[in-house]
Coordinates of C-alpha atoms and ligand atoms in Angstrom, one line a residue:
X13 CA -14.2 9.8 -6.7
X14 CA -13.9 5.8 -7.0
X15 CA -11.7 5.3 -4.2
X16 CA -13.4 2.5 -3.5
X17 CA -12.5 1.3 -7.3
X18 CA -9.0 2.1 -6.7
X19 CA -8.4 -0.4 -3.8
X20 CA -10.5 -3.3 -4.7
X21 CA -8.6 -2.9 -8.8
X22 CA -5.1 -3.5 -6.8
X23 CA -6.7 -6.0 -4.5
X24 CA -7.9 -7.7 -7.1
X25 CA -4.9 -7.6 -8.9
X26 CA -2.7 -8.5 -5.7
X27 CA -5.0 -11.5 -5.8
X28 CA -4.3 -12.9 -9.1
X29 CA -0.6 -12.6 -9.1
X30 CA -0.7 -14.3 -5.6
X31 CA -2.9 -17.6 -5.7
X32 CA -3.2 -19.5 -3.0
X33 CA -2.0 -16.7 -0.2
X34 CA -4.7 -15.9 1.7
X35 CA -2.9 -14.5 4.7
X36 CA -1.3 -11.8 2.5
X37 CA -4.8 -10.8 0.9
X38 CA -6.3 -10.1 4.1
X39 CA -3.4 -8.0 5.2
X40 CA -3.1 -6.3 2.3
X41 CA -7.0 -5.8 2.2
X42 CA -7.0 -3.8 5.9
X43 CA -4.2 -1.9 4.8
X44 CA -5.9 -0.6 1.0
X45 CA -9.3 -0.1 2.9
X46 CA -7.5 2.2 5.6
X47 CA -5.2 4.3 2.9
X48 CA -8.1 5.8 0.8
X49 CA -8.8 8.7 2.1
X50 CA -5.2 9.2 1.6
X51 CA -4.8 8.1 -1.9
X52 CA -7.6 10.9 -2.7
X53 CA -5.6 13.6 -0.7
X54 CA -2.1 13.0 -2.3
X55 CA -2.9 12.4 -5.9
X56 CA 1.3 11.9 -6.6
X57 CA 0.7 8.5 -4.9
X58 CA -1.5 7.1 -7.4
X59 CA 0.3 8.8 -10.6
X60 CA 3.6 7.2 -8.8
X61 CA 2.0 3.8 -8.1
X62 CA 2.9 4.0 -4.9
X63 CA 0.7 1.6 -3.7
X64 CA 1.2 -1.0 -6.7
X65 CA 5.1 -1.0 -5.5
X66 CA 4.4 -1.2 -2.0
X67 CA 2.4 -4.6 -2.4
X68 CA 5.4 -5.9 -4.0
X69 CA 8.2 -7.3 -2.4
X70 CA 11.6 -6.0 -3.4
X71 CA 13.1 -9.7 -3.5
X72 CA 12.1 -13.0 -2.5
X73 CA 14.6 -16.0 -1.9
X74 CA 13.4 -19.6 -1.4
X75 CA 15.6 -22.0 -1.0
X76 CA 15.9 -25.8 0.3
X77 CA 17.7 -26.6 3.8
X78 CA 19.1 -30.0 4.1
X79 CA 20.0 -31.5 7.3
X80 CA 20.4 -34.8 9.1
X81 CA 18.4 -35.6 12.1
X82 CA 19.6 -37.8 15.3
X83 CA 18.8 -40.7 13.5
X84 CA 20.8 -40.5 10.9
X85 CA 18.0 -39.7 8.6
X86 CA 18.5 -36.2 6.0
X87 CA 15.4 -34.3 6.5
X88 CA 14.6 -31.7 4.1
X89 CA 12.6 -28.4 5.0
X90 CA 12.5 -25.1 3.0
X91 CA 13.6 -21.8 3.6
X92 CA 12.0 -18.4 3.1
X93 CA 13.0 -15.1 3.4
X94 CA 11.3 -11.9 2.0
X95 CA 12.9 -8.8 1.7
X96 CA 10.0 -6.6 1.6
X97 CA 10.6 -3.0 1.2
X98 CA 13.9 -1.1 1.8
X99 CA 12.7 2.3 1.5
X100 CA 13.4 3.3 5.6
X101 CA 16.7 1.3 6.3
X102 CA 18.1 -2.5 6.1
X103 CA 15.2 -5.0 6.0
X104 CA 14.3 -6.5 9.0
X105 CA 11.7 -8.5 10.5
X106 CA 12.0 -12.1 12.2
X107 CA 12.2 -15.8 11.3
X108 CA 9.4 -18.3 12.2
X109 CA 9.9 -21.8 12.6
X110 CA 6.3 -23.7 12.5
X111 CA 4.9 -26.8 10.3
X112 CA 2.2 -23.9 9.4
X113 CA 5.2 -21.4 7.4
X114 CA 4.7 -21.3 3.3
X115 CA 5.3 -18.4 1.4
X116 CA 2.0 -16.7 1.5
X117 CA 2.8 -16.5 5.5
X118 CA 6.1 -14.8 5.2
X119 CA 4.6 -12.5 2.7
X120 CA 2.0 -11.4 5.2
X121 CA 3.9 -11.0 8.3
X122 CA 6.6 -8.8 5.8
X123 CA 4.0 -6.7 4.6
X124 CA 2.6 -5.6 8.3
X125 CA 6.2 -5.2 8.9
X126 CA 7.1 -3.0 6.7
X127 CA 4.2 -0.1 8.4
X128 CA 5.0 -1.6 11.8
X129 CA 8.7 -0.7 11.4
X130 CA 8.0 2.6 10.1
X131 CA 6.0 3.3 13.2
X132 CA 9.0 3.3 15.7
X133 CA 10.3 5.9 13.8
X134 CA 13.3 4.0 13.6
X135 CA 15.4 3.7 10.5
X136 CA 14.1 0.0 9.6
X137 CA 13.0 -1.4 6.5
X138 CA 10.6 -4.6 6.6
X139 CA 11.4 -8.2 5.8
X140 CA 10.2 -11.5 7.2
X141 CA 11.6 -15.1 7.3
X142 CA 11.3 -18.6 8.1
X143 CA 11.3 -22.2 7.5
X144 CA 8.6 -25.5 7.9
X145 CA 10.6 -26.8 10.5
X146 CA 9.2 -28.1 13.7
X147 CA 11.1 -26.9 16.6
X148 CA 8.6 -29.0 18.4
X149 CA 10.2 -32.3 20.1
X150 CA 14.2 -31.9 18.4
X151 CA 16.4 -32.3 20.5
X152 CA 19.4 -29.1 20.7
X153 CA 22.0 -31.0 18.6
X154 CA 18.8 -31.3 15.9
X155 CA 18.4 -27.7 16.1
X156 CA 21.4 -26.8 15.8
X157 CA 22.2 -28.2 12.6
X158 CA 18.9 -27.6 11.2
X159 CA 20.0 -23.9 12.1
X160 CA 23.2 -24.1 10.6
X161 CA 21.8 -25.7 7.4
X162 CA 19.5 -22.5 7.2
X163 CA 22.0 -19.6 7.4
X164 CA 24.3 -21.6 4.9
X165 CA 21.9 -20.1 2.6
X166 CA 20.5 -17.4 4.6
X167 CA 24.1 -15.8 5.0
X168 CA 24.6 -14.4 1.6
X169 CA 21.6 -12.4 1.4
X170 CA 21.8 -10.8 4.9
X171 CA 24.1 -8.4 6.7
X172 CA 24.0 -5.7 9.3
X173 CA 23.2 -3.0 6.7
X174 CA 21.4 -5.1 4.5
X175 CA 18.9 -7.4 6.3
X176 CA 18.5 -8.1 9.9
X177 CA 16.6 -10.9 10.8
X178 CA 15.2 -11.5 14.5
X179 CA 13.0 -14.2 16.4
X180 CA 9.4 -15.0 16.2
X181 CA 7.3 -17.9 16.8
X182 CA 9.7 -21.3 17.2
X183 CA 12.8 -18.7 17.4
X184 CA 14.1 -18.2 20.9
X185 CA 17.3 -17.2 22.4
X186 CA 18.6 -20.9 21.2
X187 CA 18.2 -21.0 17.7
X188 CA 19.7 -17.6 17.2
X189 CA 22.7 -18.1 18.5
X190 CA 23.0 -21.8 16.4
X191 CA 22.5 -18.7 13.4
X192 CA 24.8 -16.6 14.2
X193 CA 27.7 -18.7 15.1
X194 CA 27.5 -19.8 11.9
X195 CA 27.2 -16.5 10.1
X196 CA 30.2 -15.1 12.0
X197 CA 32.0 -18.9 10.6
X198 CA 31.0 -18.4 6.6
X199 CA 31.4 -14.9 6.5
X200 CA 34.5 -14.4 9.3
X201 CA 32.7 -11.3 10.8
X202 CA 31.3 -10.4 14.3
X203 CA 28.9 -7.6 13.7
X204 CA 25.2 -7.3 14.5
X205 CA 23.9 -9.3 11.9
X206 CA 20.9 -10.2 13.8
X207 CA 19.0 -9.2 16.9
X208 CA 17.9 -11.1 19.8
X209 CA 21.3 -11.8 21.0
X210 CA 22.4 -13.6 24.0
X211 CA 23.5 -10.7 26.2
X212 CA 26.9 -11.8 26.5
X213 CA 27.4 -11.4 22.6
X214 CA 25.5 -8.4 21.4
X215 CA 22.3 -9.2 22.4
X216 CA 20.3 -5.8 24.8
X217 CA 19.1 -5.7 27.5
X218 CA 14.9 -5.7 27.9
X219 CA 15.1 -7.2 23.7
X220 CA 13.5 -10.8 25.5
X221 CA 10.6 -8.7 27.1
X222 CA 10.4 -6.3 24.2
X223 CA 7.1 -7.3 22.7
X224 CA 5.6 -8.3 26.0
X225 CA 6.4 -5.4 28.0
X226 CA 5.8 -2.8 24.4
X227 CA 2.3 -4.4 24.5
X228 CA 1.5 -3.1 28.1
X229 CA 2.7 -0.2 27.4
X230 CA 0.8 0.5 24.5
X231 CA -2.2 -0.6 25.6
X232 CA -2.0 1.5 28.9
X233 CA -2.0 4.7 26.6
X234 CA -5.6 2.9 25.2
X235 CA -7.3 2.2 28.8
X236 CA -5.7 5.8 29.6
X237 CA -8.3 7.3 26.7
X238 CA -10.7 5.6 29.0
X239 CA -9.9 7.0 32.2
X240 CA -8.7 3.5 33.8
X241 CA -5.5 1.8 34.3
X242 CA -4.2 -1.9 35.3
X243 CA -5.6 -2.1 38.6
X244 CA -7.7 -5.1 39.4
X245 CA -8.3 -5.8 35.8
X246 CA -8.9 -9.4 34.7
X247 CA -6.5 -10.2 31.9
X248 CA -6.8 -13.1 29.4
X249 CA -3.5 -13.7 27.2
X250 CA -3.4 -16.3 24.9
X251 CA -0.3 -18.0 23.9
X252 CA 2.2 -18.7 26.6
X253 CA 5.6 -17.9 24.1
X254 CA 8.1 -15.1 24.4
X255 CA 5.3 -12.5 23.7
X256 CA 2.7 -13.9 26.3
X257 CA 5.2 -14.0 29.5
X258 CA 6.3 -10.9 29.3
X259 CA 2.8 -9.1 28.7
X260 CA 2.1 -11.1 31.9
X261 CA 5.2 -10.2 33.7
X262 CA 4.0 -6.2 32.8
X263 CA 0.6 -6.3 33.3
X264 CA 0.8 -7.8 36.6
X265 CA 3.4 -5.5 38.0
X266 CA 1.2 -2.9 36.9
X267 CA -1.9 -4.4 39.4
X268 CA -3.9 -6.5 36.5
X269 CA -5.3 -9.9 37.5
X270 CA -4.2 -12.3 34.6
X271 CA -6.0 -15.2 34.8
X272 CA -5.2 -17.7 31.4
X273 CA -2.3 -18.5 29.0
X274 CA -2.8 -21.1 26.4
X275 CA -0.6 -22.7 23.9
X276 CA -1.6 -24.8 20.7
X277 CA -3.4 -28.3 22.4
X278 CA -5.3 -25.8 25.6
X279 CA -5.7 -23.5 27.7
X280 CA -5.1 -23.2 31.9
X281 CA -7.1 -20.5 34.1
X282 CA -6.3 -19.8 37.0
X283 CA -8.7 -17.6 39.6
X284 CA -6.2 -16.4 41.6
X285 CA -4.0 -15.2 39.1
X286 CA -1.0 -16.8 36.7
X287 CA 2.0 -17.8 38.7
X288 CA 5.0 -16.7 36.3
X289 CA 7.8 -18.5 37.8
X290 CA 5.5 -21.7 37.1
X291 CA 5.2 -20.5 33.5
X292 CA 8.6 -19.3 32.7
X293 CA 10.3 -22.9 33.9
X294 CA 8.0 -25.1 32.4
X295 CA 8.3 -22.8 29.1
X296 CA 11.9 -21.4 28.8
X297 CA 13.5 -24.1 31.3
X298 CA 11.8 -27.2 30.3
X299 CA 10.2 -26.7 27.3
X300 CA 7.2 -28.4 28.2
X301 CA 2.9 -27.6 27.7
X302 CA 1.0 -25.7 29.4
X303 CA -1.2 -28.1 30.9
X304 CA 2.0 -29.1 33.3
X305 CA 0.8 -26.2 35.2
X306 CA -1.9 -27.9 36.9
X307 CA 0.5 -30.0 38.4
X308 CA 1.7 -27.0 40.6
X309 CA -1.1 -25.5 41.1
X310 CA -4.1 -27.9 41.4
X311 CA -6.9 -24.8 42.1
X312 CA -5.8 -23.7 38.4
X313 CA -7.8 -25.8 35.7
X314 CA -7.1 -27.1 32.1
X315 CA -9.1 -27.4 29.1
X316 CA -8.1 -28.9 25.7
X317 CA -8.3 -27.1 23.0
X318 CA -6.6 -23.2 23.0
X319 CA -10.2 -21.4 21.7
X320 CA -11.7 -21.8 24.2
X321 CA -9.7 -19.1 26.1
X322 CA -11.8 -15.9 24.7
X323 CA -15.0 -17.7 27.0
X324 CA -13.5 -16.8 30.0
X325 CA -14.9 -13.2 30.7
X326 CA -12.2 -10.4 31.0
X327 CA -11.8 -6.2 31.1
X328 CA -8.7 -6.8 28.9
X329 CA -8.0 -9.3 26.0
X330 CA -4.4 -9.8 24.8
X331 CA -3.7 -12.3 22.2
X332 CA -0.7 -13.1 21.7
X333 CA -0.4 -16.5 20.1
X334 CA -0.4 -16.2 16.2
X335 CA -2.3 -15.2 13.2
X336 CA -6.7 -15.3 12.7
X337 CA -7.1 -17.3 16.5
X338 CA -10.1 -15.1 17.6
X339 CA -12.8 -15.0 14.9
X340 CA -15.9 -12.9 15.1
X341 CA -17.9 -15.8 17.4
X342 CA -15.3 -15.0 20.1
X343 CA -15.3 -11.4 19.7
X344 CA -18.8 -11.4 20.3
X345 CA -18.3 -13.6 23.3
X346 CA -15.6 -10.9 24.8
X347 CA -18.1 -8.0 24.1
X348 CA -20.7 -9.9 26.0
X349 CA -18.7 -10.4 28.7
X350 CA -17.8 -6.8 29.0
X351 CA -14.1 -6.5 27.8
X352 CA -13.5 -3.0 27.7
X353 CA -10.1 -3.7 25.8
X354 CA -8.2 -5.7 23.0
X355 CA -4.7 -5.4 21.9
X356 CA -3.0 -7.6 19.8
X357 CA 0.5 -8.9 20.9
X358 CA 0.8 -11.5 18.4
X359 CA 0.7 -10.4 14.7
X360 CA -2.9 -10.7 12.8
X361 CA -4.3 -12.6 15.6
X362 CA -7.9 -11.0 15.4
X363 CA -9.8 -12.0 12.1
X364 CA -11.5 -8.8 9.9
X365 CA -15.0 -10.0 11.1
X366 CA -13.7 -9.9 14.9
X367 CA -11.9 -6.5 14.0
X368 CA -15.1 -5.2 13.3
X369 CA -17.3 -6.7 16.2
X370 CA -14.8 -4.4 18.7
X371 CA -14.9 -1.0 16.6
X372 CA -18.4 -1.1 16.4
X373 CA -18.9 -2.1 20.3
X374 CA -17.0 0.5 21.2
X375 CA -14.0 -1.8 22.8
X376 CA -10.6 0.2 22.3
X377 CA -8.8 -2.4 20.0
X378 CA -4.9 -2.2 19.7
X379 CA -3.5 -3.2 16.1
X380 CA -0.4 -5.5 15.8
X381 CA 1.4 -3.1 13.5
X382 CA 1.3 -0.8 16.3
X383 CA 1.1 -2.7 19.6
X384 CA 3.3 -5.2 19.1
X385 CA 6.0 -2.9 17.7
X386 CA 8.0 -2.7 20.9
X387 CA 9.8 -6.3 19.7
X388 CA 11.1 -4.3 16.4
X389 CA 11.9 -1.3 18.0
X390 CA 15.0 -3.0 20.5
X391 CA 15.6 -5.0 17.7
X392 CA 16.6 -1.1 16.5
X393 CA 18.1 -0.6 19.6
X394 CA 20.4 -3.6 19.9
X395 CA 21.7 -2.4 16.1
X396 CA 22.2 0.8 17.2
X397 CA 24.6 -0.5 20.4
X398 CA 25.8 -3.1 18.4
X399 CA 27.0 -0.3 15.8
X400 CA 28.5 1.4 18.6
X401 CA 29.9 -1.3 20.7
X402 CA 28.1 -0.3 23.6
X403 CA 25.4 -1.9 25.9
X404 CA 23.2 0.0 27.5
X405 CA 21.6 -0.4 30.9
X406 CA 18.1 -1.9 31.2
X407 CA 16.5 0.6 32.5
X408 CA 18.0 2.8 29.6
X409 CA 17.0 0.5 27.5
X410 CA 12.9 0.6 29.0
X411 CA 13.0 4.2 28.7
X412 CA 13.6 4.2 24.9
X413 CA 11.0 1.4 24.5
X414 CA 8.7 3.2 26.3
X415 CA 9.2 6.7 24.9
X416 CA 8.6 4.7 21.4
X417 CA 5.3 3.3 22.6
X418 CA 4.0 6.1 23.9
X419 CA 4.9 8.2 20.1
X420 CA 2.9 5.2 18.3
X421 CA 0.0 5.4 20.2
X422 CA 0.0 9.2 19.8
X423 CA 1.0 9.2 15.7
X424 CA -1.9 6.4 15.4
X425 CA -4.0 8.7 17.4
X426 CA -3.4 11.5 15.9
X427 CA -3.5 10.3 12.6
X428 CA -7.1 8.5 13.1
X429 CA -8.5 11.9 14.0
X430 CA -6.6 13.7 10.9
X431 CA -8.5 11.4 8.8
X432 CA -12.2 11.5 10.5
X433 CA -12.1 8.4 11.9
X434 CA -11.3 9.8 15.6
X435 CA -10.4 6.8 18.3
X436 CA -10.1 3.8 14.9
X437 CA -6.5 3.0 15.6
X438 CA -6.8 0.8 12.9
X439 CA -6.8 3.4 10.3
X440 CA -4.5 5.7 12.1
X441 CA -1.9 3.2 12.2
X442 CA -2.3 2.1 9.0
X443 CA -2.1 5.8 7.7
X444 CA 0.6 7.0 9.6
X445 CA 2.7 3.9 8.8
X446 CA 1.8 4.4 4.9
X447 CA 3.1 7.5 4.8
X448 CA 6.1 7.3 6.2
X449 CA 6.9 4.5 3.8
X450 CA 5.3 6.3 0.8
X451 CA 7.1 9.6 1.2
X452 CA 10.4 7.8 1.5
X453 CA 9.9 6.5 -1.7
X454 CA 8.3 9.5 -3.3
X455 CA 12.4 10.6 -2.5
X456 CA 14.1 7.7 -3.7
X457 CA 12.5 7.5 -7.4
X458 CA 11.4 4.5 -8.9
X459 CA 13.9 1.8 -7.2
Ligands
LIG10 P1 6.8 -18.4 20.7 O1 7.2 -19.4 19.8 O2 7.6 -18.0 21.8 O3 5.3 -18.7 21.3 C1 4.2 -18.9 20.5 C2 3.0 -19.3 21.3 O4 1.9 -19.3 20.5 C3 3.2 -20.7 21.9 O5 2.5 -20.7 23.2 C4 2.4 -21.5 20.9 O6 1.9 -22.7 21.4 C5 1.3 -20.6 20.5 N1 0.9 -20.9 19.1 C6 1.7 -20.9 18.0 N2 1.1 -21.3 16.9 C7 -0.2 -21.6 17.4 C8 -1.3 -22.0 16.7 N3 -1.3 -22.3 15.4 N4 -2.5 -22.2 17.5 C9 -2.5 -21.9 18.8 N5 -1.4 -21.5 19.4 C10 -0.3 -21.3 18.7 O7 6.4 -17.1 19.7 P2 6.3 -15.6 20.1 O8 5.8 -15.4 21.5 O9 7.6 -14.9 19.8 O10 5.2 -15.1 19.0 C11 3.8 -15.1 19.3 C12 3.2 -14.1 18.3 O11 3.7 -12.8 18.5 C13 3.4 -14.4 16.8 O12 2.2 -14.0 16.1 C14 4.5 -13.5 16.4 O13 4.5 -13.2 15.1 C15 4.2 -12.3 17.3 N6 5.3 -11.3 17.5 C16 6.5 -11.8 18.1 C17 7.5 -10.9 18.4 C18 8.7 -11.2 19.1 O14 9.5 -10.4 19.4 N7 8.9 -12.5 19.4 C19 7.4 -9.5 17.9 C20 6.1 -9.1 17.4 C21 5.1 -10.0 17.2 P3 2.6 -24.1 21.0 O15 3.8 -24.2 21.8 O16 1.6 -25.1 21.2 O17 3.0 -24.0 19.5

């Protein structure tokens, strides 16, 4: 019936109204190949141009952040933040701070947002943020007023029931509380106008190991469809951020052997297995590289350049640095070496050609929209206790994010084998995100 027409004519009209944004093609790309058999089955979301809308963002704001560094100098970055579809609750999605942000970046990581939000089945719209600011080297009082610089603009386009932005690469625990004290100075309100929190102002509990810990979870649901578990698995997680610590943290509580971490210069393995503590003070304490590891632990080795992380032969694969790190060459390496499973903790991380090296070897591969959506999700969570001025306790708080992990996995599942594409959790979360979205606003009319 010319499905096949129907997505490449929006692609290749996606493509002509956004020069220049690669990033956001190949996202959108997955996402049209996934949705046809869906488009064919629900004619009302063609006639409706559902799919024309969903490709567009509501609203994009750009704007230029001024700010003086230590000195004395005025420094001038640019700010981003795309509010991407509303149709399932406020916007919301996280800020990145890294040289590599332009628009077509925000664009993609609001797009995936959008169907990874829907997922949780919490009542979250999509949006995505940032800035071409190098976190990298400033010193806190630098930070700070690059911060404060940002949300003088930010401020009047967010709000707790408008748009609730969060952390992401280059945005810790630090720089969201430099944003926020300044939101609650401009606008004279304490509410939860963003998540990630310090727990002593809003912030929940298990937010800082969301993704991490989310990822485990998910991905123990995959090597479940395998008959195996954690136990004595050798791990490789790339990355060594937010997201990669607390995947370790998880997966070795749960028996897995993880045996590398890498940021952007290299890569450290380690035989005998990570030592966290080592990790978390060079990286949350110190602020330092990787490679300081070695110093520790002298058996452990280094190599430069982060790549080269995907040789090391492994049963499970998480990457969880940033956006198109493991091409199809590595993906073909991991095969070889007999990786049994891949799930992707940071957002986009695996390129199409590597996406399709795993399906077709048979290796269960985990999607970001849907493994990494634990982060989201207690982002949900710390609105929802924010709304209610309550905290509550961790292990609360692990139950819910659980309990959402495990109903992704299932909805992706399920939604794969729905479509005949049984075990592609690709498709199935790419369909079951869709439709969430698109029956939303098949309700709410042309808005
Ligand atoms: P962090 O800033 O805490 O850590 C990022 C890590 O990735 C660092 O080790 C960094 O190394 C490395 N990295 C960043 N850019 C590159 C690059 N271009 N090449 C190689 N390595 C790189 O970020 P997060 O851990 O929060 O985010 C990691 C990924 O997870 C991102 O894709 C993000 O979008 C995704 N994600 C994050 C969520 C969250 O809750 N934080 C939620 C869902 C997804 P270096 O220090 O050298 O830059």
């Amino acid at each position: 019936m010319g499905m096949k027409k129907f997505a490449e004519e929006i692609l290749a009209m996606v493509a002509a109204r956004n020069p220049a944004e690669p990033e956001f093609l190949q996202a959108v790309h997955e996402v049209l190949e996934s949705i046809e058999p869906v488009i064919e089955k629900r004619p009302e979301i063609a006639k409706l141009k559902i799919v024309e809308r969903i490709v567009e963002p509501e609203r994009q704001v750009m704007f230029r952040v001024p700010w003086v560094n230590d000195a004395g100098e005025v420094q001038v970055n640019r700010g981003f933040r795309v509010q991407f579809n509303s149709a399932l609750g406020p916007y919301k999605g996280g800020l990145r701070f890294h040289p590599s942000v332009n628009l077509g970046i925000i664009k993609f990581l609001g797009f995936e947002q959008v169907f990874k939000n829907a997922l949780t089945g919490t009542p979250i719209g999509g949006g995505k943020g940032g800035s071409d600011f190098d976190p990298k080297g400033k010193s806190d009082m630098e930070v700070m007023r690059f911060c404060q610089s940002f949300m003088n603009e930010l401020f009047r386009h967010i709000g707790p029931d408008t748009d609730v932005p969060a952390g992401d690469i280059g945005v810790g625990a630090r720089e969201i509380g430099f944003l926020f004290g300044q939101y609650k100075k401009l606008t004279n309100t304490f509410n939860g106008v963003l998540t990630g929190k310090g727990i002593g102002y809003g912030g929940s509990l298990v937010r800082k190991e969301a993704t991490g810990y989310g990822l485990v979870y998910f991905t123990t649901r995959m090597l479940e469809a395998r008959k195996t578990d954690w136990k004595n698995k050798t791990v490789v997680i790339s990355g060594s951020g937010n997201v990669a610590i607390y995947a370790v943290e998880k997966a070795q509580s749960l028996g897995a052997k993880v045996v590398a971490l890498s940021d952007s210069n290299g890569y450290i393995y380690d035989p005998d297995g990570i030592k966290l503590d080592t990790v978390k003070r060079i990286k949350e304490v110190e602020r330092g590289r990787i490679k300081e590891y070695i110093a520790d632990h002298p058996k452990a080795e280094y190599h430069e350049g982060c790549k080269g992380i995907w040789t090391i032969p492994c049963d499970v694969a998480l990457p969880c640095a940033t956006q198109n790190e493991l091409d199809g060459k590595d993906a073909e390496i991991l095969v070889r070496n007999k990786c049994i499973a891949v799930a992707e903790g940071a957002n986009m991380p695996s390129t199409p050609e590597a996406v399709k090296v795993f399906l077709d070897a048979g290796v269960s591969f985990g999607p970001a929209k849907a493994a990494n959506a634990g982060g989201v999700a207690t982002s949900a969570l710390e609105m929802s206790q924010n709304s209610m001025r309550m905290s509550w306790p961790f292990e609360e708080v692990d139950m819910r994010l659980r309990q959402i992990m495990d109903g992704i996995y299932k909805q992706c599942d399920q939604a794969a084998e729905a479509y005949g594409a049984k075990g592609n959790l690709v498709i199935g979360a790419n369909i079951a995100g869709f439709l969430r979205v698109a029956d939303a606003m098949l309700a709410q009319g042309l808005v």
